[in-house]
């Protein structure tokens, strides 16, 4: 911890001073107490670690802040300094007794109260939701920032994500999806913009990297995202995804194969518009190829040109598959609205844009050409090349 209470009730924050002489004198004169549990604390002024307060060994304090790493401590200090440099009053480790929570940082901007949770160690979704709700109960907006060391960048636009990362996914006013992170070692504020998620683990995004001190508060709270989703990066790897997915036997692919073989469909020959990148693909944990294939099977396969397709029916199909546990939703606690219907709507809109469907009006489409499957690999490859050429051209229009 970086703060402690004195006997007088005054709070000492190490964010205000790290002067060793001053702190040594203070340590001789004062007794320090934990703001959460009231137990006595030790002020540690060693050379190896960042100066901090810690509980006595046999402490019963349930404070989740005890196992703080230097990475976390220095992140808090740097974020504190940054908020101050933007001209705002900021409080380190503000304790809210009503909800028994202590925020890493708390500040006011405009008329609103905010708190920052700089999260470096994985926590469960339950803890994440509980803490978020606690702040909301007090009308405080929680701002979760992921510790940058948790980001596993694989290529310039590719990153590996776990369910822990997805807790941090947010939407700006324009409904662009992003993930905020900070690395105190490099002083970089790292924003993953416009995430596209073809599979459970992999995502494509733009890395917007700024030195923290150059980041403006308004752009942190409401980022202006100018990059388009990295669609081409996804498409470049589409064969590999499909092959990997179809070659693997897991619970989700077993259900998938059973369904498709019983309908006499070879999943390798599914049309190229099955498994396309979408802005809201993150709404589902199930790979895009699989959930889009279910839509194909129920609503498109074998039907002729002119058949009506209603958003509502397609959405109902997806909900039904979720109920049967053949499609899995993703939990996104930092995105306020339910984006699942928008993912389905986006899919139908994309199909219309690429002449697979024809749009009659909002939420009403008709099949534009009969949905025949390719008869052999050669035919399929031809279809795939033509479709994706058009898709890339249209992608810019759509954004
Ligand atoms: Zn305590």
Short mmCIF file of C-alpha atoms and ligand atoms in Angstrom, two decimals:
data_model
loop_
_atom_site.label_atom_id
_atom_site.label_comp_id
_atom_site.label_asym_id
_atom_site.label_seq_id
_atom_site.Cartn_x
_atom_site.Cartn_y
_atom_site.Cartn_z
CA UNK A 1 0.00 0.00 0.00
CA UNK A 2 1.05 3.56 -0.55
CA UNK A 3 -1.16 5.18 2.06
CA UNK A 4 -1.72 4.90 5.80
CA UNK A 5 -3.71 6.67 8.47
CA UNK A 6 -2.02 8.45 11.37
CA UNK A 7 -3.32 8.55 14.93
CA UNK A 8 -4.75 12.00 14.21
CA UNK A 9 -6.83 10.58 11.35
CA UNK A 10 -4.71 12.29 8.72
CA UNK A 11 -3.77 10.14 5.73
CA UNK A 12 -0.15 9.88 4.59
CA UNK A 13 0.35 9.15 0.91
CA UNK A 14 3.70 8.09 -0.49
CA UNK A 15 2.57 9.55 -3.80
CA UNK A 16 3.15 12.95 -2.26
CA UNK A 17 6.68 12.34 -1.05
CA UNK A 18 9.32 9.64 -1.29
CA UNK A 19 11.95 11.64 0.59
CA UNK A 20 13.73 9.08 2.74
CA UNK A 21 14.88 11.42 5.52
CA UNK A 22 11.41 12.83 5.89
CA UNK A 23 9.83 9.38 5.94
CA UNK A 24 12.37 8.04 8.42
CA UNK A 25 11.60 10.89 10.79
CA UNK A 26 7.89 10.31 10.34
CA UNK A 27 8.40 6.63 11.08
CA UNK A 28 10.11 7.40 14.38
CA UNK A 29 7.35 9.75 15.49
CA UNK A 30 4.16 8.14 14.25
CA UNK A 31 2.20 4.91 14.26
CA UNK A 32 0.61 3.98 10.94
CA UNK A 33 -2.77 2.29 10.53
CA UNK A 34 -4.51 0.50 7.67
CA UNK A 35 -7.48 2.45 6.31
CA UNK A 36 -9.34 -0.75 5.60
CA UNK A 37 -8.98 -2.73 8.84
CA UNK A 38 -7.43 -0.27 11.28
CA UNK A 39 -4.51 -2.57 12.09
CA UNK A 40 -1.03 -1.25 12.51
CA UNK A 41 1.19 -0.98 9.45
CA UNK A 42 4.94 -0.96 8.90
CA UNK A 43 6.49 1.64 6.66
CA UNK A 44 9.06 -0.16 4.53
CA UNK A 45 11.93 1.97 3.31
CA UNK A 46 14.20 -0.71 1.87
CA UNK A 47 16.38 -0.32 -1.17
CA UNK A 48 15.06 -3.25 -3.19
CA UNK A 49 11.40 -2.35 -3.43
CA UNK A 50 9.34 0.79 -3.86
CA UNK A 51 8.67 2.33 -0.44
CA UNK A 52 5.36 1.05 0.85
CA UNK A 53 3.28 0.18 3.89
CA UNK A 54 2.59 -3.40 4.82
CA UNK A 55 0.66 -5.26 7.49
CA UNK A 56 2.32 -7.23 10.27
CA UNK A 57 2.88 -10.88 9.47
CA UNK A 58 -0.13 -12.35 11.26
CA UNK A 59 -2.55 -9.71 10.02
CA UNK A 60 -6.16 -10.68 9.46
CA UNK A 61 -6.77 -7.84 7.03
CA UNK A 62 -8.70 -9.02 4.00
CA UNK A 63 -7.40 -6.16 1.95
CA UNK A 64 -6.69 -7.47 -1.52
CA UNK A 65 -3.88 -4.99 -1.79
CA UNK A 66 -1.37 -6.89 0.28
CA UNK A 67 0.17 -8.85 -2.55
CA UNK A 68 0.87 -5.76 -4.60
CA UNK A 69 3.89 -6.07 -6.81
CA UNK A 70 6.33 -3.26 -7.53
CA UNK A 71 4.86 -3.21 -11.01
CA UNK A 72 1.47 -2.37 -9.54
CA UNK A 73 2.83 0.13 -7.02
CA UNK A 74 4.83 2.01 -9.63
CA UNK A 75 1.85 1.97 -12.03
CA UNK A 76 -0.31 3.61 -9.38
CA UNK A 77 2.34 6.23 -8.68
CA UNK A 78 2.73 7.07 -12.36
CA UNK A 79 -0.99 7.23 -13.01
CA UNK A 80 -1.33 9.46 -9.97
CA UNK A 81 1.34 11.79 -11.31
CA UNK A 82 -0.29 11.82 -14.73
CA UNK A 83 -3.75 12.76 -13.42
CA UNK A 84 -2.18 15.49 -11.33
CA UNK A 85 -0.29 16.81 -14.35
CA UNK A 86 -3.64 17.11 -16.17
CA UNK A 87 -4.75 19.55 -13.49
CA UNK A 88 -7.00 17.31 -11.41
CA UNK A 89 -7.04 16.58 -7.73
CA UNK A 90 -6.40 12.89 -7.32
CA UNK A 91 -6.51 10.70 -4.28
CA UNK A 92 -4.35 7.62 -3.86
CA UNK A 93 -6.04 4.48 -2.49
CA UNK A 94 -9.28 6.17 -1.59
CA UNK A 95 -11.20 3.98 0.81
CA UNK A 96 -15.01 3.81 0.62
CA UNK A 97 -16.29 2.33 3.90
CA UNK A 98 -19.89 1.99 2.58
CA UNK A 99 -18.78 -0.65 0.09
CA UNK A 100 -15.59 -1.71 1.87
CA UNK A 101 -13.57 -1.05 -1.26
CA UNK A 102 -10.42 0.82 -1.85
CA UNK A 103 -9.84 2.33 -5.28
CA UNK A 104 -6.28 2.59 -6.59
CA UNK A 105 -6.98 6.21 -7.54
CA UNK A 106 -9.96 8.52 -7.31
CA UNK A 107 -10.61 11.86 -9.01
CA UNK A 108 -13.38 14.16 -10.22
CA UNK A 109 -13.73 15.31 -13.81
CA UNK A 110 -16.54 17.64 -14.83
CA UNK A 111 -19.40 16.70 -12.54
CA UNK A 112 -18.48 13.05 -12.31
CA UNK A 113 -16.50 11.02 -9.86
CA UNK A 114 -14.14 8.43 -11.27
CA UNK A 115 -11.89 5.80 -9.85
CA UNK A 116 -9.11 3.87 -11.48
CA UNK A 117 -8.44 0.22 -10.89
CA UNK A 118 -5.04 -0.64 -12.30
CA UNK A 119 -5.29 -4.41 -12.50
CA UNK A 120 -2.08 -6.34 -13.00
CA UNK A 121 -2.86 -9.76 -11.55
CA UNK A 122 -5.72 -11.83 -12.96
CA UNK A 123 -8.94 -11.68 -10.96
CA UNK A 124 -12.14 -13.58 -11.46
CA UNK A 125 -15.07 -12.15 -13.35
CA UNK A 126 -17.06 -12.32 -10.14
CA UNK A 127 -14.62 -10.06 -8.28
CA UNK A 128 -14.46 -7.72 -11.27
CA UNK A 129 -18.25 -7.41 -11.41
CA UNK A 130 -18.60 -7.06 -7.64
CA UNK A 131 -16.10 -4.22 -7.47
CA UNK A 132 -17.62 -2.50 -10.51
CA UNK A 133 -21.09 -2.69 -8.96
CA UNK A 134 -19.79 -1.36 -5.66
CA UNK A 135 -18.53 1.82 -7.30
CA UNK A 136 -21.66 2.22 -9.39
CA UNK A 137 -23.75 2.06 -6.24
CA UNK A 138 -21.95 5.22 -5.11
CA UNK A 139 -22.35 6.82 -8.56
CA UNK A 140 -18.63 6.50 -9.20
CA UNK A 141 -17.48 5.52 -12.68
CA UNK A 142 -14.89 2.75 -12.43
CA UNK A 143 -12.11 2.88 -15.01
CA UNK A 144 -10.31 -0.42 -15.27
CA UNK A 145 -6.84 -0.37 -16.76
CA UNK A 146 -5.06 -3.58 -17.57
CA UNK A 147 -1.42 -3.96 -16.51
CA UNK A 148 0.49 -3.81 -19.82
CA UNK A 149 2.66 -6.79 -19.00
CA UNK A 150 -0.41 -8.99 -19.44
CA UNK A 151 -0.61 -8.22 -23.14
CA UNK A 152 0.79 -10.94 -25.34
CA UNK A 153 1.41 -9.32 -28.67
CA UNK A 154 2.02 -11.90 -31.38
CA UNK A 155 2.40 -9.72 -34.49
CA UNK A 156 1.91 -6.09 -35.39
CA UNK A 157 -1.89 -6.51 -35.35
CA UNK A 158 -2.32 -9.75 -33.48
CA UNK A 159 -2.74 -10.45 -29.80
CA UNK A 160 -3.58 -13.42 -27.64
CA UNK A 161 -6.43 -12.84 -25.18
CA UNK A 162 -7.95 -14.77 -22.29
CA UNK A 163 -11.28 -14.26 -20.55
CA UNK A 164 -9.44 -12.00 -18.08
CA UNK A 165 -8.59 -9.55 -20.87
CA UNK A 166 -12.17 -9.46 -22.09
CA UNK A 167 -13.26 -8.01 -18.74
CA UNK A 168 -11.61 -4.75 -19.83
CA UNK A 169 -13.18 -4.40 -23.28
CA UNK A 170 -15.09 -1.14 -23.63
CA UNK A 171 -17.04 0.86 -26.20
CA UNK A 172 -16.62 4.54 -26.99
CA UNK A 173 -19.49 6.85 -28.00
CA UNK A 174 -19.23 5.65 -31.58
CA UNK A 175 -19.47 2.02 -30.44
CA UNK A 176 -15.90 1.22 -31.36
CA UNK A 177 -14.42 -1.43 -29.14
CA UNK A 178 -11.13 -0.96 -27.32
CA UNK A 179 -9.10 -2.18 -24.38
CA UNK A 180 -7.10 0.25 -22.18
CA UNK A 181 -3.75 -0.80 -20.71
CA UNK A 182 -0.72 0.81 -19.16
CA UNK A 183 2.84 -0.36 -18.65
CA UNK A 184 4.77 1.49 -15.91
CA UNK A 185 8.05 -0.02 -17.11
CA UNK A 186 7.88 1.67 -20.50
CA UNK A 187 5.53 4.48 -19.41
CA UNK A 188 3.32 3.57 -22.34
CA UNK A 189 -0.43 3.90 -22.43
CA UNK A 190 -1.49 1.06 -24.69
CA UNK A 191 -4.90 0.98 -26.30
CA UNK A 192 -6.05 -2.00 -28.32
CA UNK A 193 -8.45 -0.54 -30.87
CA UNK A 194 -11.19 -2.15 -32.96
CA UNK A 195 -10.68 -5.70 -31.80
CA UNK A 196 -11.75 -8.48 -34.11
CA UNK A 197 -11.97 -11.92 -32.56
CA UNK A 198 -12.06 -14.89 -34.94
CA UNK A 199 -11.42 -17.50 -32.24
CA UNK A 200 -11.42 -17.88 -28.48
CA UNK A 201 -7.79 -16.89 -28.03
CA UNK A 202 -6.77 -14.79 -31.02
CA UNK A 203 -7.71 -11.22 -31.78
CA UNK A 204 -6.68 -8.63 -34.33
CA UNK A 205 -6.50 -5.00 -33.35
CA UNK A 206 -4.58 -1.77 -33.76
CA UNK A 207 -2.11 -0.95 -31.06
CA UNK A 208 -2.37 2.77 -30.25
CA UNK A 209 0.64 3.46 -28.09
CA UNK A 210 1.27 6.84 -26.44
CA UNK A 211 3.60 7.95 -23.71
CA UNK A 212 1.32 8.28 -20.69
CA UNK A 213 2.31 11.89 -20.10
CA UNK A 214 1.16 12.79 -23.62
CA UNK A 215 -2.26 11.26 -23.16
CA UNK A 216 -5.05 13.76 -22.55
CA UNK A 217 -7.72 13.01 -19.98
CA UNK A 218 -10.63 13.54 -22.40
CA UNK A 219 -9.05 11.18 -24.92
CA UNK A 220 -8.52 8.63 -22.18
CA UNK A 221 -12.16 8.81 -21.05
CA UNK A 222 -13.64 8.99 -24.55
CA UNK A 223 -11.03 7.86 -27.08
CA UNK A 224 -11.15 9.02 -30.62
CA UNK A 225 -10.39 5.91 -32.68
CA UNK A 226 -9.48 6.59 -36.29
CA UNK A 227 -8.10 3.22 -37.36
CA UNK A 228 -10.33 0.80 -39.24
CA UNK A 229 -10.69 -2.74 -37.92
CA UNK A 230 -7.76 -4.84 -39.23
CA UNK A 231 -9.97 -6.98 -41.46
CA UNK A 232 -7.24 -7.99 -43.89
CA UNK A 233 -5.14 -9.49 -41.12
CA UNK A 234 -7.99 -11.79 -40.23
CA UNK A 235 -8.71 -12.72 -43.84
CA UNK A 236 -5.08 -13.50 -44.52
CA UNK A 237 -5.27 -16.25 -41.95
CA UNK A 238 -8.77 -17.45 -42.70
CA UNK A 239 -7.73 -20.80 -44.27
CA UNK A 240 -5.48 -21.58 -41.37
CA UNK A 241 -8.29 -20.87 -38.90
CA UNK A 242 -10.75 -22.98 -40.73
CA UNK A 243 -8.36 -25.91 -41.11
CA UNK A 244 -7.31 -25.73 -37.50
CA UNK A 245 -10.90 -25.53 -36.32
CA UNK A 246 -12.12 -28.36 -38.49
CA UNK A 247 -9.15 -30.52 -37.63
CA UNK A 248 -9.64 -30.24 -33.91
CA UNK A 249 -12.02 -32.36 -31.87
CA UNK A 250 -13.46 -30.41 -28.97
CA UNK A 251 -16.91 -30.21 -27.43
CA UNK A 252 -17.92 -27.37 -29.70
CA UNK A 253 -16.66 -28.92 -32.92
CA UNK A 254 -18.19 -32.30 -32.10
CA UNK A 255 -21.66 -30.74 -31.92
CA UNK A 256 -20.91 -28.79 -35.02
CA UNK A 257 -19.81 -31.80 -37.07
CA UNK A 258 -22.76 -33.88 -35.93
CA UNK A 259 -25.17 -31.18 -37.07
CA UNK A 260 -23.51 -30.70 -40.43
CA UNK A 261 -22.93 -34.30 -41.37
CA UNK A 262 -26.52 -35.15 -40.49
CA UNK A 263 -27.56 -32.48 -43.02
CA UNK A 264 -25.11 -33.99 -45.53
CA UNK A 265 -23.01 -30.83 -45.61
CA UNK A 266 -19.27 -30.98 -45.84
CA UNK A 267 -18.14 -28.13 -43.55
CA UNK A 268 -14.98 -27.69 -45.61
CA UNK A 269 -17.15 -26.50 -48.49
CA UNK A 270 -19.21 -23.97 -46.59
CA UNK A 271 -19.48 -20.78 -48.63
CA UNK A 272 -16.87 -18.05 -48.12
CA UNK A 273 -19.32 -15.74 -46.35
CA UNK A 274 -19.33 -18.16 -43.41
CA UNK A 275 -16.63 -17.00 -40.99
CA UNK A 276 -16.25 -13.33 -41.88
CA UNK A 277 -14.79 -10.67 -39.57
CA UNK A 278 -17.24 -8.44 -37.75
CA UNK A 279 -16.83 -5.52 -35.38
CA UNK A 280 -19.01 -7.22 -32.79
CA UNK A 281 -17.64 -10.73 -33.15
CA UNK A 282 -16.45 -10.44 -29.56
CA UNK A 283 -20.09 -10.80 -28.42
CA UNK A 284 -19.64 -14.54 -28.92
CA UNK A 285 -16.94 -16.79 -27.58
CA UNK A 286 -17.72 -19.41 -30.21
CA UNK A 287 -15.51 -18.89 -33.27
CA UNK A 288 -17.19 -16.81 -35.99
CA UNK A 289 -16.89 -19.65 -38.45
CA UNK A 290 -19.05 -21.89 -36.28
CA UNK A 291 -21.84 -19.53 -35.31
CA UNK A 292 -22.13 -18.16 -38.83
CA UNK A 293 -22.27 -21.74 -40.11
CA UNK A 294 -25.27 -22.42 -37.85
CA UNK A 295 -27.03 -19.41 -39.36
CA UNK A 296 -26.22 -20.67 -42.83
CA UNK A 297 -27.61 -24.10 -42.05
CA UNK A 298 -30.92 -22.87 -40.57
CA UNK A 299 -31.67 -19.93 -42.81
CA UNK A 300 -29.82 -20.10 -46.11
CA UNK A 301 -28.83 -23.59 -47.10
CA UNK A 302 -30.87 -25.06 -49.91
CA UNK A 303 -33.17 -22.07 -50.26
CA UNK A 304 -33.76 -20.29 -53.52
CA UNK A 305 -33.45 -16.67 -54.47
CA UNK A 306 -36.21 -14.44 -53.09
CA UNK A 307 -36.74 -16.16 -49.73
CA UNK A 308 -37.40 -13.70 -46.91
CA UNK A 309 -34.85 -13.43 -44.15
CA UNK A 310 -35.83 -11.54 -41.01
CA UNK A 311 -33.36 -10.39 -38.43
CA UNK A 312 -35.67 -11.50 -35.67
CA UNK A 313 -35.72 -15.12 -36.88
CA UNK A 314 -31.96 -15.29 -37.24
CA UNK A 315 -31.45 -13.77 -33.82
CA UNK A 316 -33.89 -16.28 -32.34
CA UNK A 317 -31.89 -19.11 -33.91
CA UNK A 318 -28.72 -17.84 -32.27
CA UNK A 319 -30.42 -17.55 -28.88
CA UNK A 320 -31.74 -21.06 -29.31
CA UNK A 321 -28.28 -22.42 -30.08
CA UNK A 322 -26.95 -20.59 -27.03
CA UNK A 323 -29.60 -22.28 -24.92
CA UNK A 324 -28.58 -25.65 -26.31
CA UNK A 325 -24.96 -24.73 -25.52
CA UNK A 326 -23.84 -25.12 -29.09
CA UNK A 327 -22.97 -21.44 -29.29
CA UNK A 328 -21.42 -19.63 -26.37
CA UNK A 329 -21.85 -15.99 -25.52
CA UNK A 330 -18.98 -14.00 -24.18
CA UNK A 331 -19.22 -12.13 -20.93
CA UNK A 332 -18.22 -8.48 -21.38
CA UNK A 333 -18.88 -6.69 -18.08
CA UNK A 334 -17.39 -3.35 -19.21
CA UNK A 335 -19.65 -3.01 -22.24
CA UNK A 336 -22.90 -1.55 -21.02
CA UNK A 337 -25.32 -2.62 -23.73
CA UNK A 338 -26.01 -6.09 -25.00
CA UNK A 339 -24.08 -6.23 -28.28
CA UNK A 340 -25.18 -9.70 -29.34
CA UNK A 341 -28.13 -8.48 -31.48
CA UNK A 342 -25.80 -5.96 -33.08
CA UNK A 343 -23.40 -8.73 -34.05
CA UNK A 344 -26.22 -10.60 -35.80
CA UNK A 345 -27.50 -7.45 -37.46
CA UNK A 346 -23.98 -6.62 -38.59
CA UNK A 347 -23.63 -10.07 -40.12
CA UNK A 348 -26.82 -9.69 -42.17
CA UNK A 349 -25.84 -6.18 -43.22
CA UNK A 350 -22.46 -7.46 -44.38
CA UNK A 351 -24.12 -10.20 -46.40
CA UNK A 352 -26.33 -7.60 -48.05
CA UNK A 353 -23.36 -5.39 -48.81
CA UNK A 354 -21.70 -8.36 -50.48
CA UNK A 355 -24.78 -9.37 -52.54
CA UNK A 356 -25.43 -12.60 -50.72
CA UNK A 357 -28.65 -11.05 -49.44
CA UNK A 358 -30.62 -8.09 -50.67
CA UNK A 359 -31.83 -5.59 -48.12
CA UNK A 360 -35.53 -4.74 -48.31
CA UNK A 361 -35.61 -2.52 -45.22
CA UNK A 362 -34.14 -2.53 -41.73
CA UNK A 363 -34.15 -6.10 -40.41
CA UNK A 364 -35.74 -7.50 -43.56
CA UNK A 365 -33.68 -9.13 -46.31
CA UNK A 366 -34.18 -11.58 -49.17
CA UNK A 367 -31.82 -14.20 -50.48
CA UNK A 368 -30.14 -12.76 -53.52
CA UNK A 369 -28.88 -15.91 -55.19
CA UNK A 370 -29.53 -19.55 -54.62
CA UNK A 371 -27.31 -20.95 -51.91
CA UNK A 372 -25.61 -23.83 -53.64
CA UNK A 373 -22.53 -25.41 -52.13
CA UNK A 374 -19.35 -25.87 -54.08
CA UNK A 375 -18.97 -29.37 -55.58
CA UNK A 376 -15.22 -29.59 -55.26
CA UNK A 377 -12.20 -27.81 -53.86
CA UNK A 378 -11.45 -26.02 -57.10
CA UNK A 379 -14.90 -24.49 -57.28
CA UNK A 380 -14.74 -23.54 -53.64
CA UNK A 381 -11.39 -21.77 -53.99
CA UNK A 382 -12.70 -19.78 -56.96
CA UNK A 383 -15.77 -18.66 -54.99
CA UNK A 384 -13.64 -17.80 -52.01
CA UNK A 385 -11.24 -15.62 -53.99
CA UNK A 386 -14.04 -13.68 -55.69
CA UNK A 387 -16.01 -13.18 -52.49
CA UNK A 388 -13.09 -11.92 -50.44
CA UNK A 389 -11.91 -9.54 -53.12
CA UNK A 390 -15.35 -7.90 -53.01
CA UNK A 391 -15.51 -8.12 -49.24
CA UNK A 392 -12.28 -6.17 -48.80
CA UNK A 393 -13.48 -3.49 -51.20
CA UNK A 394 -16.78 -3.13 -49.33
CA UNK A 395 -15.22 -3.24 -45.88
CA UNK A 396 -14.10 0.37 -46.07
CA UNK A 397 -17.54 1.54 -47.14
CA UNK A 398 -19.14 -0.21 -44.20
CA UNK A 399 -16.88 1.33 -41.60
ZN1 LIG B 1 -5.64 -3.73 6.72
#
